[in-house]
Amino acid sequence: MAPPPLQTVLAAIDVGTNAVRLELARPDADGSLETLHQERDPIRPGEGVFASGMMPEETADRLLSTLRRYAALCRRHKARVRAVATSAMRDARNQQQIVQRVRDEAGLNLEVVSGKEEARLICLGVLHRKPPNVRSLLVDIGGGSTEVVLATGEKPDELWSLPMGSVRLTEMFDAAGKVTPKQLRLMRSYVEEQLRKAIPERLPGLPRMALGSSGTISAVVGFAASEGTAHASLRQLQSTVETLAEMTPERRRKRFDPRRADIIVAGATILERAARHLGVESIAAVNRGLRDGLLVDLLYRQDETREDHSLADAAVAMGRRLFFDEKHARQVTRLALTLFDELAALHNLPLSARPYLETAALLHDVGNAVSYERHHKHAYYLIHHGDIPGLADRERELVARVARYHQRSPPELNHSGMQGLSAAEARLVRKLATLLRIANALDGSHHQPIKELRATNGRDAVALHLKARQPVDLELWSAEREVALFRRVFGKRLTFHIGR
């Protein structure tokens, strides 16, 4: 792996339910990360959100004050920043107003990430540089949600996000103070029900020990574990839940940080029931999580030599849920990426745009799950509202626009579907959509007759050399209809040459 320049500083900002956190790090020559600065402000962004569905103005003001300070630190270090908000902001009906305030007042692009993207980032942070054949099971209990990941190496195989966290459960069952045996039974039953609905019970091939990555899990395991160990058995967790529930609130506050003490019973209950449901023998606390995943994600995004198939895997998983024509989708993707790679000097787009084209090509026809007519528009809607781990909100919007223009109306700058894009985004969508339209046309029959494609970029024309295993009359007829658009977008003629 070619490491990024040593002067690069990366910044991760995590707006959680309990606290807001900042970490600044610098990549070392070997690709590891050296922490330069960390901050944690326990301002409880999620306080009251789960009950009211809104973030109160005074909470938003506290959040903005913290983020303005974080942004100033990032600017001082000239850092590349990724800022995300999780469960509380996902639930807040006024999230768009707050995100806009953060943009206007702090100069930060705050992404409200999906539960699965949160799980993917936690996985990346905890399992970064894990040997590629090692299987891991990861549990993270936040204030508003619980994430569970089954992974091989650092790559997630399955991602689950449950809208059930220590703050949310505490508010739901009024468990900050004294917890009665009846309250505890109700909490345990509720957690079991949520787990059964979301995650298959006792998945085969699981490790005997799960990794727990949140502050809540560290506190619970630290309380439950035998002296000198960093893991707690299922039996110890069961005993701990009952012990914590029997404690008075005053005793809990003496044992834990006061804000943690209020939610510790709910957090312990989630951890114990999750361990039972998953069939693991013990939980080990690890001191890594979402912030680490954000930093690793930034590290990988700036390394253009690294191949990462996780986004394509997520797109294929979404396509399969919507019963897409996988052979056609993969053929169109192969052709589109060949065009992107061989015409790099013509389109002049950064390599970071390649995954957008790949994802759009894989998902361009998913709108057929709604209706064949206008399926390009349905594809836009499904991708725009979809859960595709690996894409930020704005990136998912660009992918949706590219897929929307794979047929019918061309991506002209004055078309209604191009509204809301910056000039640079509009150019990117226009170029990628044009390449996708050519690739889609070249499998117009959905029978994959083209076995090889080469593109040569001449002075006045681009020549596509096609090797076919059967007649391609429909493909050529479809592709010829895109020649005029290709010339408007790229300024060159497009010709086709058939061989065997």
XYZ file of C-alpha atoms in Angstrom:
500
model
C 0.000 0.000 0.000
C 1.390 3.393 -0.971
C 1.012 5.507 2.184
C -0.365 9.023 1.965
C 1.952 11.984 2.547
C 3.076 12.149 6.167
C 1.907 15.738 6.603
C -1.724 14.720 6.028
C -3.866 15.049 9.151
C -7.186 13.219 9.343
C -10.061 14.252 11.604
C -13.057 12.225 12.793
C -16.067 13.863 14.448
C -18.750 11.631 15.974
C -22.048 13.198 17.078
C -23.499 10.418 19.188
C -26.439 10.219 21.542
C -24.436 10.658 24.765
C -21.500 12.745 23.620
C -19.661 14.462 20.782
C -16.124 13.312 20.067
C -13.184 14.524 17.989
C -10.006 12.682 17.078
C -7.122 14.014 14.996
C -4.583 11.532 13.649
C -1.692 11.361 11.217
C -0.967 8.292 9.053
C 2.459 6.756 9.616
C 4.636 5.498 6.789
C 3.357 1.942 7.340
C -0.295 2.993 7.093
C -1.031 2.966 10.851
C -2.529 6.022 12.549
C -0.829 8.173 15.186
C -3.300 10.037 17.407
C -2.511 13.742 17.717
C -5.474 14.998 19.732
C -8.731 13.744 21.245
C -11.734 15.478 22.787
C -15.006 14.258 24.264
C -17.862 16.513 25.296
C -20.718 14.733 27.147
C -23.394 17.196 26.011
C -26.056 14.477 25.431
C -27.198 15.429 21.881
C -29.898 12.756 22.135
C -31.454 13.997 25.364
C -35.216 13.977 24.871
C -35.029 13.159 21.162
C -36.391 9.626 21.471
C -39.406 10.792 23.470
C -40.250 13.958 21.520
C -38.793 13.240 18.063
C -37.067 16.648 18.110
C -33.705 17.980 19.257
C -34.477 20.905 21.597
C -33.055 24.292 20.632
C -30.854 24.503 23.735
C -29.347 21.083 22.908
C -28.733 22.183 19.316
C -27.036 25.338 20.612
C -24.710 23.238 22.823
C -23.958 21.013 19.850
C -23.168 23.964 17.579
C -20.870 25.529 20.163
C -18.920 22.259 20.418
C -18.732 21.735 16.649
C -17.540 25.286 16.010
C -14.622 24.611 18.365
C -13.895 21.246 16.713
C -13.989 22.857 13.265
C -11.480 25.501 14.361
C -9.110 22.769 15.594
C -9.474 20.934 12.272
C -8.710 24.091 10.317
C -5.671 24.779 12.484
C -4.301 21.338 11.582
C -5.455 21.621 7.926
C -7.143 18.272 8.450
C -9.318 16.228 6.115
C -12.545 15.848 8.063
C -15.402 13.387 8.141
C -18.166 14.294 10.582
C -21.077 11.937 11.203
C -24.178 11.888 13.375
C -25.824 8.661 14.440
C -28.998 7.429 16.107
C -30.283 10.554 17.880
C -29.946 12.675 14.747
C -31.482 9.914 12.640
C -34.584 10.148 14.820
C -34.755 13.944 15.062
C -37.407 15.433 12.765
C -35.463 18.716 12.737
C -32.228 17.044 11.580
C -32.111 19.000 8.307
C -32.288 22.357 10.093
C -29.487 21.294 12.448
C -27.323 19.945 9.614
C -27.788 23.276 7.808
C -26.831 25.205 10.939
C -23.689 23.069 11.289
C -22.803 23.846 7.666
C -23.474 27.571 8.034
C -22.039 28.179 11.508
C -19.240 25.613 11.790
C -18.382 25.058 8.123
C -18.722 21.280 8.532
C -20.592 18.811 6.355
C -22.350 16.691 8.988
C -23.567 13.354 7.574
C -26.488 11.649 9.252
C -25.371 8.082 8.567
C -27.622 5.039 8.405
C -27.422 2.307 11.018
C -25.674 -0.038 8.605
C -23.089 2.593 7.648
C -22.488 3.185 11.350
C -21.985 -0.578 11.788
C -19.583 -0.709 8.825
C -17.480 2.133 10.223
C -17.357 0.567 13.694
C -16.258 -2.705 12.076
C -13.513 -0.922 10.156
C -12.298 0.835 13.291
C -12.236 -2.226 15.539
C -10.946 -4.739 12.997
C -8.507 -2.580 10.995
C -5.552 -4.733 9.865
C -7.115 -7.899 11.243
C -5.701 -11.006 9.478
C -7.897 -11.659 6.420
C -9.111 -15.129 7.429
C -10.022 -14.391 11.059
C -13.756 -14.418 11.856
C -15.006 -11.821 14.346
C -18.298 -10.947 15.981
C -18.636 -7.341 17.086
C -21.254 -5.667 19.297
C -21.511 -1.910 19.877
C -24.125 -0.373 22.202
C -24.687 3.314 21.657
C -27.184 5.622 23.250
C -29.857 5.121 20.628
C -28.912 2.004 18.686
C -27.038 -1.274 18.919
C -24.866 -2.481 16.053
C -23.854 -6.104 15.490
C -21.326 -7.140 12.833
C -20.118 -10.523 11.642
C -16.827 -10.074 9.785
C -13.968 -11.880 8.113
C -10.719 -9.977 8.490
C -11.781 -6.343 8.513
C -14.524 -6.923 5.947
C -18.125 -7.177 7.221
C -20.112 -10.211 6.094
C -23.335 -9.170 7.854
C -24.353 -5.825 9.348
C -27.278 -5.293 11.712
C -28.444 -2.077 13.359
C -31.215 -2.165 15.961
C -32.999 1.008 17.170
C -32.280 0.057 20.772
C -29.588 1.760 22.838
C -28.815 2.519 26.476
C -30.370 6.014 26.513
C -33.392 5.036 24.428
C -34.098 1.982 26.620
C -33.572 3.982 29.823
C -36.091 6.605 28.715
C -38.553 3.984 27.477
C -38.588 2.055 30.804
C -37.773 4.941 33.185
C -34.697 3.012 34.322
C -32.400 5.876 35.377
C -33.401 5.533 39.037
C -34.429 2.475 41.003
C -35.173 -0.511 38.754
C -37.792 -2.923 40.053
C -37.797 -6.654 39.220
C -40.842 -6.032 37.013
C -39.076 -3.263 35.082
C -36.073 -5.531 34.557
C -38.278 -8.375 33.261
C -39.987 -6.006 30.839
C -36.661 -4.616 29.594
C -35.223 -8.078 29.067
C -38.346 -9.200 27.190
C -38.293 -6.121 24.993
C -34.600 -6.536 24.142
C -35.106 -10.231 23.340
C -37.996 -9.368 21.032
C -35.951 -6.754 19.157
C -33.035 -9.171 18.744
C -35.281 -11.993 17.497
C -36.867 -9.692 14.896
C -33.521 -8.485 13.555
C -30.861 -11.186 13.894
C -31.062 -14.955 13.282
C -30.532 -16.832 16.546
C -27.234 -18.652 17.166
C -25.684 -18.061 13.759
C -23.400 -20.921 12.652
C -19.633 -20.509 12.757
C -19.572 -17.671 15.277
C -16.512 -17.060 17.464
C -16.996 -18.054 21.097
C -15.978 -14.586 22.237
C -17.536 -11.400 20.867
C -15.819 -8.008 20.858
C -17.589 -5.070 22.503
C -16.534 -1.628 21.336
C -18.499 1.082 23.170
C -17.977 2.984 26.404
C -21.088 1.334 27.821
C -19.719 -2.147 27.101
C -16.321 -1.242 28.583
C -18.054 -0.066 31.777
C -20.258 -3.170 32.047
C -17.456 -5.647 31.265
C -15.117 -3.817 33.653
C -17.703 -4.227 36.418
C -18.548 -7.843 35.578
C -15.134 -9.318 34.775
C -12.866 -11.108 37.213
C -9.925 -9.055 38.410
C -7.129 -8.865 35.871
C -9.255 -9.844 32.847
C -10.807 -7.733 30.085
C -13.676 -10.070 29.238
C -16.826 -11.201 30.989
C -18.642 -14.514 30.665
C -22.353 -14.795 29.959
C -22.923 -15.952 33.537
C -21.042 -12.891 34.869
C -23.108 -10.600 32.647
C -26.374 -12.126 33.892
C -25.292 -11.626 37.507
C -24.144 -8.066 36.752
C -27.498 -7.025 35.296
C -29.278 -8.156 38.449
C -26.680 -6.545 40.733
C -26.864 -3.198 38.916
C -30.667 -3.254 38.944
C -30.689 -3.846 42.711
C -28.274 -0.958 43.369
C -29.632 2.403 44.423
C -28.980 5.248 41.966
C -26.572 6.767 44.513
C -24.446 3.595 44.653
C -24.349 3.411 40.845
C -23.126 7.011 40.663
C -20.303 6.216 43.101
C -19.210 3.272 40.935
C -19.620 4.899 37.487
C -19.409 8.330 35.915
C -22.719 10.034 36.897
C -24.036 10.256 33.317
C -23.021 6.661 32.612
C -24.600 5.517 35.876
C -28.055 6.656 34.755
C -28.028 4.377 31.693
C -25.849 1.482 32.850
C -28.694 -0.911 33.727
C -30.223 -0.571 30.259
C -26.815 -0.979 28.598
C -25.999 -4.076 30.645
C -29.385 -5.589 29.825
C -28.826 -5.128 26.087
C -25.337 -6.650 26.309
C -26.446 -9.667 28.332
C -29.426 -10.465 26.095
C -27.348 -9.944 22.919
C -24.721 -12.400 24.204
C -27.448 -14.961 24.983
C -29.155 -14.490 21.617
C -25.906 -14.796 19.662
C -24.825 -17.841 21.655
C -21.381 -16.522 22.625
C -19.610 -17.531 25.817
C -18.085 -14.166 26.661
C -17.623 -10.519 25.644
C -14.233 -8.770 25.508
C -14.092 -4.976 25.711
C -11.956 -3.209 23.079
C -10.896 0.417 23.076
C -11.709 1.171 19.436
C -14.899 2.150 17.640
C -16.649 4.565 15.340
C -14.030 7.346 15.456
C -11.296 4.885 14.533
C -13.449 3.641 11.650
C -13.929 7.181 10.358
C -10.162 7.712 10.351
C -9.479 4.404 8.583
C -12.197 5.218 6.050
C -10.541 8.582 5.327
C -7.183 6.821 5.040
C -8.555 4.334 2.511
C -10.410 6.981 0.505
C -7.228 8.928 -0.165
C -5.262 5.821 -1.163
C -6.118 5.514 -4.852
C -4.036 2.333 -5.226
C -6.247 0.370 -2.826
C -8.941 -1.930 -4.139
C -12.002 -2.141 -1.919
C -14.915 -4.317 -2.995
C -17.135 -3.644 0.035
C -19.207 -0.959 -1.711
C -19.852 -3.148 -4.750
C -20.764 -6.021 -2.412
C -23.275 -3.768 -0.645
C -24.766 -2.715 -3.994
C -25.117 -6.323 -5.123
C -26.786 -7.198 -1.807
C -29.284 -4.371 -2.346
C -29.878 -5.490 -5.944
C -30.576 -9.055 -4.837
C -33.115 -7.842 -2.283
C -34.881 -6.114 -5.175
C -34.583 -9.164 -7.494
C -32.432 -7.420 -10.102
C -31.114 -9.103 -13.252
C -27.663 -9.787 -11.814
C -26.026 -11.045 -15.035
C -27.122 -7.912 -16.900
C -26.079 -5.634 -14.016
C -22.615 -7.179 -13.803
C -22.132 -7.022 -17.580
C -23.134 -3.350 -17.735
C -20.815 -2.649 -14.805
C -17.893 -4.406 -16.489
C -18.422 -2.437 -19.710
C -18.934 0.888 -17.908
C -15.761 0.495 -15.832
C -13.785 -0.457 -18.940
C -14.954 2.777 -20.577
C -14.061 4.752 -17.433
C -10.572 3.237 -17.221
C -9.640 3.407 -20.912
C -11.065 6.900 -21.465
C -9.557 8.493 -18.351
C -7.770 11.175 -20.374
C -11.058 12.066 -22.073
C -13.424 12.301 -19.104
C -10.736 13.720 -16.761
C -12.598 12.589 -13.640
C -10.806 11.631 -10.409
C -10.391 7.961 -9.590
C -12.645 8.556 -6.576
C -15.583 8.841 -9.031
C -15.114 5.251 -10.236
C -17.035 3.638 -7.308
C -20.002 5.943 -8.062
C -20.173 4.611 -11.607
C -19.729 1.026 -10.409
C -22.562 1.338 -7.879
C -24.892 3.121 -10.301
C -24.223 0.499 -12.971
C -24.947 -2.373 -10.599
C -28.203 -0.755 -9.447
C -29.400 1.040 -12.589
C -32.328 -1.345 -13.161
C -33.517 -1.879 -9.566
C -36.529 0.332 -10.331
C -38.023 -2.665 -12.140
C -38.959 -3.944 -8.665
C -41.555 -1.151 -8.598
C -42.550 -0.978 -12.270
C -40.874 -1.438 -15.645
C -42.388 1.808 -16.887
C -40.327 4.756 -15.599
C -38.022 2.299 -13.845
C -35.170 4.797 -14.207
C -37.065 7.183 -11.918
C -37.919 4.399 -9.509
C -34.209 3.473 -9.436
C -33.402 7.031 -8.381
C -35.923 6.854 -5.537
C -34.767 3.442 -4.292
C -31.071 4.389 -4.325
C -31.704 7.850 -2.852
C -33.588 6.300 0.080
C -31.531 3.095 0.188
C -29.116 1.860 2.812
C -25.777 1.378 1.039
C -22.925 1.088 3.559
C -19.853 2.871 2.215
C -21.666 5.857 0.721
C -22.203 9.165 2.465
C -25.563 10.858 1.916
C -24.293 13.176 -0.820
C -22.426 10.362 -2.540
C -25.587 8.239 -2.545
C -27.452 11.165 -4.106
C -24.878 11.390 -6.936
C -25.091 7.622 -7.547
C -28.903 7.872 -7.653
C -28.710 10.674 -10.247
C -26.311 8.696 -12.450
C -28.588 5.633 -12.321
C -31.661 7.776 -13.025
C -30.130 8.913 -16.333
C -29.216 5.473 -17.665
C -32.096 5.764 -20.168
C -34.794 8.112 -21.482
C -34.084 11.835 -20.938
C -30.386 12.668 -21.310
C -28.567 14.367 -18.401
C -28.713 17.865 -19.848
C -27.823 20.685 -17.473
C -31.255 22.319 -17.804
C -33.212 19.107 -17.116
C -35.294 19.098 -13.907
C -33.513 16.004 -12.607
C -30.208 17.889 -12.537
C -31.454 20.615 -10.198
C -29.743 21.033 -6.849
C -26.304 19.946 -8.079
C -23.235 22.159 -7.980
C -21.485 22.805 -11.306
C -18.822 20.198 -10.483
C -21.422 17.618 -9.422
C -23.471 18.226 -12.569
C -20.391 17.645 -14.756
C -19.607 14.429 -12.888
C -23.183 13.097 -13.163
C -23.356 14.036 -16.841
C -20.107 12.253 -17.738
C -20.748 9.125 -15.657
C -24.345 8.829 -16.872
C -23.174 9.061 -20.493
C -20.696 6.221 -19.971
C -23.420 4.201 -18.236
C -25.856 4.764 -21.119
C -23.293 3.413 -23.614
C -22.579 0.388 -21.415
C -26.285 -0.297 -20.873
C -26.963 -0.049 -24.613
C -24.190 -2.555 -25.275
C -26.185 -5.163 -23.357
C -29.560 -4.133 -24.734
C -30.612 -7.768 -25.196
C -29.678 -8.654 -21.577
C -27.906 -11.719 -23.011
C -24.280 -10.499 -22.638
C -23.254 -11.017 -26.290
C -20.143 -8.811 -25.948
C -17.235 -10.705 -24.447
C -14.575 -7.994 -24.768
C -14.513 -4.202 -25.123
C -11.558 -1.940 -25.862
C -11.736 1.831 -26.274
C -9.229 4.000 -28.131
C -9.247 7.764 -27.835
C -8.334 9.347 -31.173
C -7.958 13.003 -32.113
C -11.529 13.406 -33.407
C -13.263 10.182 -32.412
C -13.433 7.470 -29.803
C -13.478 3.967 -31.281
C -15.058 1.076 -29.405
C -13.696 -2.300 -30.493
C -16.160 -5.059 -29.631
C -15.587 -8.797 -29.645
C -18.917 -10.599 -29.713
C -19.973 -14.215 -29.225
C -23.251 -13.729 -31.134
C -24.987 -11.046 -33.263
C -25.176 -7.610 -31.624
C -27.705 -5.860 -33.898
C -29.873 -4.723 -30.965
C -26.831 -3.543 -29.022
C -25.499 -1.476 -31.927
C -28.920 0.016 -32.655
C -29.244 1.021 -28.979
C -25.709 2.382 -28.758
C -26.041 4.459 -31.953
C -28.855 6.350 -30.219
C -26.339 7.571 -27.612
C -23.741 8.864 -30.085
C -25.141 12.412 -30.212
C -25.130 12.733 -26.417
C -21.575 11.352 -26.260
C -20.450 14.045 -28.677
C -22.190 16.823 -26.712
C -20.624 15.671 -23.437
C -17.132 14.697 -24.589
C -16.743 16.642 -27.840
C -15.884 13.599 -29.985
C -17.577 11.200 -32.368
C -18.156 7.622 -31.264
C -17.620 4.689 -33.616
C -18.138 0.947 -33.207
C -16.023 -1.855 -34.673
C -17.089 -5.527 -34.410
C -14.753 -8.502 -34.300
C -14.910 -12.134 -33.272
